[in-house]
Amino acid sequence: MAQESGRTPIELTTGLQDNLGTRRIPPLRPSHFPDAGAAVQTLTSSTRPAGTVDVLLVNPPTPDGGIWIRSQHRVGRRSRENMIWPQVSLAQMAALLMPDYTVEIVDANALRMDWATFEKLLDEKRPKYYLTQVTAPTLRNDMMGVFLAKSLGAITMAFGTHVTPMTRETMKPFPALDFVLRGEPEMTLRQLLDTLEGKTPSDPRVAKMLAETSHLQSRRNGASVTTDAFPLSPTAGPYAGILGLAWRKGDEIVINPDRPFIPDLDDLPVPRHEMLPLDKQHMPMIRGPFTFIVTSRGCPAGCKYCIKHVSYQNSVRVRSAAHIVEEIEVLVGLGITNIHMYADLFTVNREHVISLCELLIQKGIKIRWTCNSRVDYVDQEMLRLMGQAGCWLISWGIESANEQILKRAHKGYKKEQAFLALKWAKAAGIKNWGYFIIGLPGETEQTIRETIDYAKKLPLDIALFHIAAPYPGTPFFYEVVENQWFRPGTKWEEVDMDQSTVLDYGNLSAEQLEYWQKRATREWSLRPGPMWTFVKGLNSWEGAKSAISVGWQMLQFAKT
């Protein structure tokens, strides 16, 4: 049999002839790898099916699933008071882009949306442009959304109080981020999209604001001087003429000159509040939904720790009372009668406050509203009129009981002014919410003790104690860097006024500052007055749930 098959007995036994591995190995050939993507371009993630949007404006999911406070000109922090901040800055941008672009807003924080749900939503919407806000404590978290949007073919953009002063430091480690809108972002966003899409605004007010903010400004002899244009080389690139923009030119990150502020805030269209999850927005001590109205931008005070140095700075722009009331009437039509007058300093101009209150009273508009103030920017008559016009709560930046610390921080009010202002507010039927900062330069355990005792004596309904946070771009930040007060190995996510501290003074360690923050919270909160305020918050089922949640968080936070 072996002879008939032509195989030797050993081949039949081992199967060598059938083993293809016995053949000669072919010579090395040039490499040629397949490009499957070119064959299925219509099926890839870059294709945008029906139901997609041009622009998705995003407040992304939070780092830990908790409630976080974030906005266009504020820093991020976890909210111990369960306050859902309305994303009015996104609603303002939507109003500036529509109807020329299809726009949607996603407030994942208000909707309690997790990352898996958010990723599914991105896949459904497939935005052509993705814009997110970014803050120091949420940096890597925010960049997760940028990465996911980029993977679906979106052009990605970011704005906010971290990317403005830390532009290159953000864009370098996060290559999925295409553009940064520095400073006041609205007109930079509009000009960038119009450049990319070859469009012009259909709203003449938007065209006017673009024209007013597209020229360089400088100061000569103390006055502002406008330059019609700035020189561009022929190879400058397609985005070199857009003021306020940071962009990528190959491997280079280009930061264009800063964009001037919008001169007249009355030119801004009313924000598209109806695009926000109004029923999810809430704050302590109110029943029903609420929202923000931005009444002004900028503050003349020089507080070294304030993020306003990065956002709207010292120049003050005030909306007219009529323009504000127009927006209030829109909100009332949407069923919103709880409003926070959102500003760097609401009482920055007495005449403005008086005119707004008088117009509200004259028109008989029944709203309940809150605001912020400094104790040295009010008087008894003004507070009485504010109470008559519907103001029921003021949040005061009190910060410290030590006048030397206040002076060093450029806060600089007199302690007796705080007692008077809060007393006047109480007499006008207005509740007082006090904010305090532990750990400003010059702080000692003795001065902290002073502040705690001071807070107990003031006629306050609510008090929050934060630790000083050196946010990038503030004068306080540069002071911390110069004096090497940053803890070694500090991460941006740790620059947080609420949960921890990155400060390590010679006389006060980070652990001591955190101890005193919790102790201050315990000592102030666990007293009959604050406990009664808590009980009164149980005025509805929703109020009860929120109050119990806030109370539990406070106890967990303040425990040793």
Short mmCIF file of N, CA and C in Angstrom, two decimals, residues 285 346-347 353 357 368-373 378-396 420-434 459-462 536:
data_model
loop_
_atom_site.label_atom_id
_atom_site.label_comp_id
_atom_site.label_asym_id
_atom_site.label_seq_id
_atom_site.Cartn_x
_atom_site.Cartn_y
_atom_site.Cartn_z
N MET A 285 -35.31 76.54 51.14
CA MET A 285 -36.27 77.49 51.71
C MET A 285 -37.27 78.03 50.70
N PHE A 346 -25.14 92.40 43.17
CA PHE A 346 -26.44 92.90 42.73
C PHE A 346 -26.62 94.37 43.11
N THR A 347 -26.19 94.76 44.29
CA THR A 347 -26.41 96.13 44.77
C THR A 347 -25.29 97.08 44.38
N VAL A 353 -30.87 99.54 41.52
CA VAL A 353 -31.70 98.73 42.40
C VAL A 353 -33.03 99.43 42.66
N CYS A 357 -36.80 98.01 41.63
CA CYS A 357 -37.82 97.76 42.65
C CYS A 357 -39.07 98.60 42.38
N ARG A 368 -41.13 86.36 44.11
CA ARG A 368 -40.28 86.28 45.29
C ARG A 368 -38.85 86.15 44.78
N TRP A 369 -37.97 87.05 45.22
CA TRP A 369 -36.64 87.02 44.65
C TRP A 369 -35.56 87.17 45.72
N THR A 370 -34.38 86.71 45.34
CA THR A 370 -33.22 86.76 46.22
C THR A 370 -32.08 87.44 45.47
N CYS A 371 -31.04 87.80 46.19
CA CYS A 371 -29.89 88.44 45.56
C CYS A 371 -28.68 88.29 46.47
N ASN A 372 -27.54 88.81 46.02
CA ASN A 372 -26.35 88.87 46.88
C ASN A 372 -25.98 90.32 47.11
N SER A 373 -25.15 90.56 48.13
CA SER A 373 -24.73 91.93 48.40
C SER A 373 -23.51 91.93 49.31
N VAL A 378 -25.36 98.77 50.89
CA VAL A 378 -26.80 98.87 51.13
C VAL A 378 -27.07 100.01 52.11
N ASP A 379 -28.33 100.42 52.18
CA ASP A 379 -28.78 101.35 53.21
C ASP A 379 -30.20 100.95 53.60
N GLN A 380 -30.70 101.55 54.69
CA GLN A 380 -31.98 101.14 55.25
C GLN A 380 -33.13 101.37 54.28
N GLU A 381 -33.15 102.52 53.63
CA GLU A 381 -34.24 102.83 52.70
C GLU A 381 -34.26 101.87 51.52
N MET A 382 -33.09 101.57 50.98
CA MET A 382 -33.02 100.67 49.83
C MET A 382 -33.49 99.27 50.21
N LEU A 383 -33.08 98.77 51.35
CA LEU A 383 -33.48 97.44 51.79
C LEU A 383 -34.99 97.37 52.03
N ARG A 384 -35.56 98.44 52.58
CA ARG A 384 -37.01 98.47 52.80
C ARG A 384 -37.75 98.37 51.47
N LEU A 385 -37.27 99.09 50.45
CA LEU A 385 -37.90 99.05 49.14
C LEU A 385 -37.72 97.67 48.49
N MET A 386 -36.56 97.07 48.67
CA MET A 386 -36.32 95.72 48.14
C MET A 386 -37.31 94.72 48.73
N GLY A 387 -37.54 94.83 50.04
CA GLY A 387 -38.50 93.95 50.68
C GLY A 387 -39.90 94.15 50.13
N GLN A 388 -40.29 95.39 49.88
CA GLN A 388 -41.61 95.68 49.32
C GLN A 388 -41.75 95.14 47.91
N ALA A 389 -40.64 95.07 47.17
CA ALA A 389 -40.68 94.60 45.77
C ALA A 389 -40.58 93.09 45.64
N GLY A 390 -40.49 92.38 46.78
CA GLY A 390 -40.51 90.91 46.72
C GLY A 390 -39.22 90.23 47.14
N CYS A 391 -38.18 90.99 47.48
CA CYS A 391 -36.94 90.36 47.94
C CYS A 391 -37.17 89.74 49.32
N TRP A 392 -36.79 88.47 49.47
CA TRP A 392 -37.02 87.80 50.76
C TRP A 392 -35.74 87.22 51.36
N LEU A 393 -34.65 87.21 50.60
CA LEU A 393 -33.39 86.68 51.13
C LEU A 393 -32.21 87.33 50.42
N ILE A 394 -31.19 87.68 51.20
CA ILE A 394 -29.95 88.21 50.64
C ILE A 394 -28.80 87.34 51.14
N SER A 395 -27.93 86.94 50.22
CA SER A 395 -26.70 86.24 50.63
C SER A 395 -25.58 87.27 50.71
N TRP A 396 -24.95 87.32 51.88
CA TRP A 396 -23.93 88.32 52.19
C TRP A 396 -22.55 87.68 52.23
N LEU A 420 -25.39 96.31 61.16
CA LEU A 420 -26.42 97.24 60.71
C LEU A 420 -27.16 96.72 59.48
N ALA A 421 -26.41 96.26 58.46
CA ALA A 421 -27.02 95.81 57.21
C ALA A 421 -27.96 94.63 57.45
N LEU A 422 -27.52 93.66 58.24
CA LEU A 422 -28.35 92.49 58.50
C LEU A 422 -29.56 92.84 59.36
N LYS A 423 -29.39 93.79 60.27
CA LYS A 423 -30.51 94.26 61.10
C LYS A 423 -31.54 94.97 60.22
N TRP A 424 -31.08 95.82 59.30
CA TRP A 424 -32.00 96.51 58.38
C TRP A 424 -32.76 95.51 57.51
N ALA A 425 -32.04 94.50 57.03
CA ALA A 425 -32.67 93.49 56.19
C ALA A 425 -33.77 92.76 56.96
N LYS A 426 -33.47 92.37 58.18
CA LYS A 426 -34.46 91.68 59.01
C LYS A 426 -35.71 92.55 59.20
N ALA A 427 -35.49 93.84 59.46
CA ALA A 427 -36.61 94.76 59.66
C ALA A 427 -37.46 94.89 58.40
N ALA A 428 -36.84 94.69 57.24
CA ALA A 428 -37.55 94.78 55.96
C ALA A 428 -38.20 93.45 55.58
N GLY A 429 -38.10 92.44 56.46
CA GLY A 429 -38.70 91.13 56.17
C GLY A 429 -37.83 90.26 55.29
N ILE A 430 -36.54 90.55 55.23
CA ILE A 430 -35.61 89.82 54.37
C ILE A 430 -34.74 88.91 55.23
N LYS A 431 -34.62 87.66 54.83
CA LYS A 431 -33.77 86.71 55.55
C LYS A 431 -32.30 86.91 55.14
N ASN A 432 -31.40 86.49 56.02
CA ASN A 432 -29.97 86.69 55.81
C ASN A 432 -29.22 85.36 55.70
N TRP A 433 -28.45 85.25 54.64
CA TRP A 433 -27.61 84.07 54.39
C TRP A 433 -26.16 84.56 54.38
N GLY A 434 -25.36 84.08 55.31
CA GLY A 434 -23.99 84.55 55.43
C GLY A 434 -22.98 83.55 54.92
N PRO A 459 -27.51 88.29 63.00
CA PRO A 459 -28.88 87.80 62.76
C PRO A 459 -28.98 87.04 61.43
N LEU A 460 -28.40 85.85 61.41
CA LEU A 460 -28.35 85.04 60.20
C LEU A 460 -29.35 83.89 60.26
N ASP A 461 -29.96 83.57 59.12
CA ASP A 461 -30.84 82.41 59.02
C ASP A 461 -30.07 81.19 58.52
N ILE A 462 -29.07 81.41 57.69
CA ILE A 462 -28.22 80.34 57.16
C ILE A 462 -26.79 80.85 57.15
N LYS A 536 -38.61 74.65 59.73
CA LYS A 536 -39.55 75.40 58.89
C LYS A 536 -39.39 75.05 57.42
#
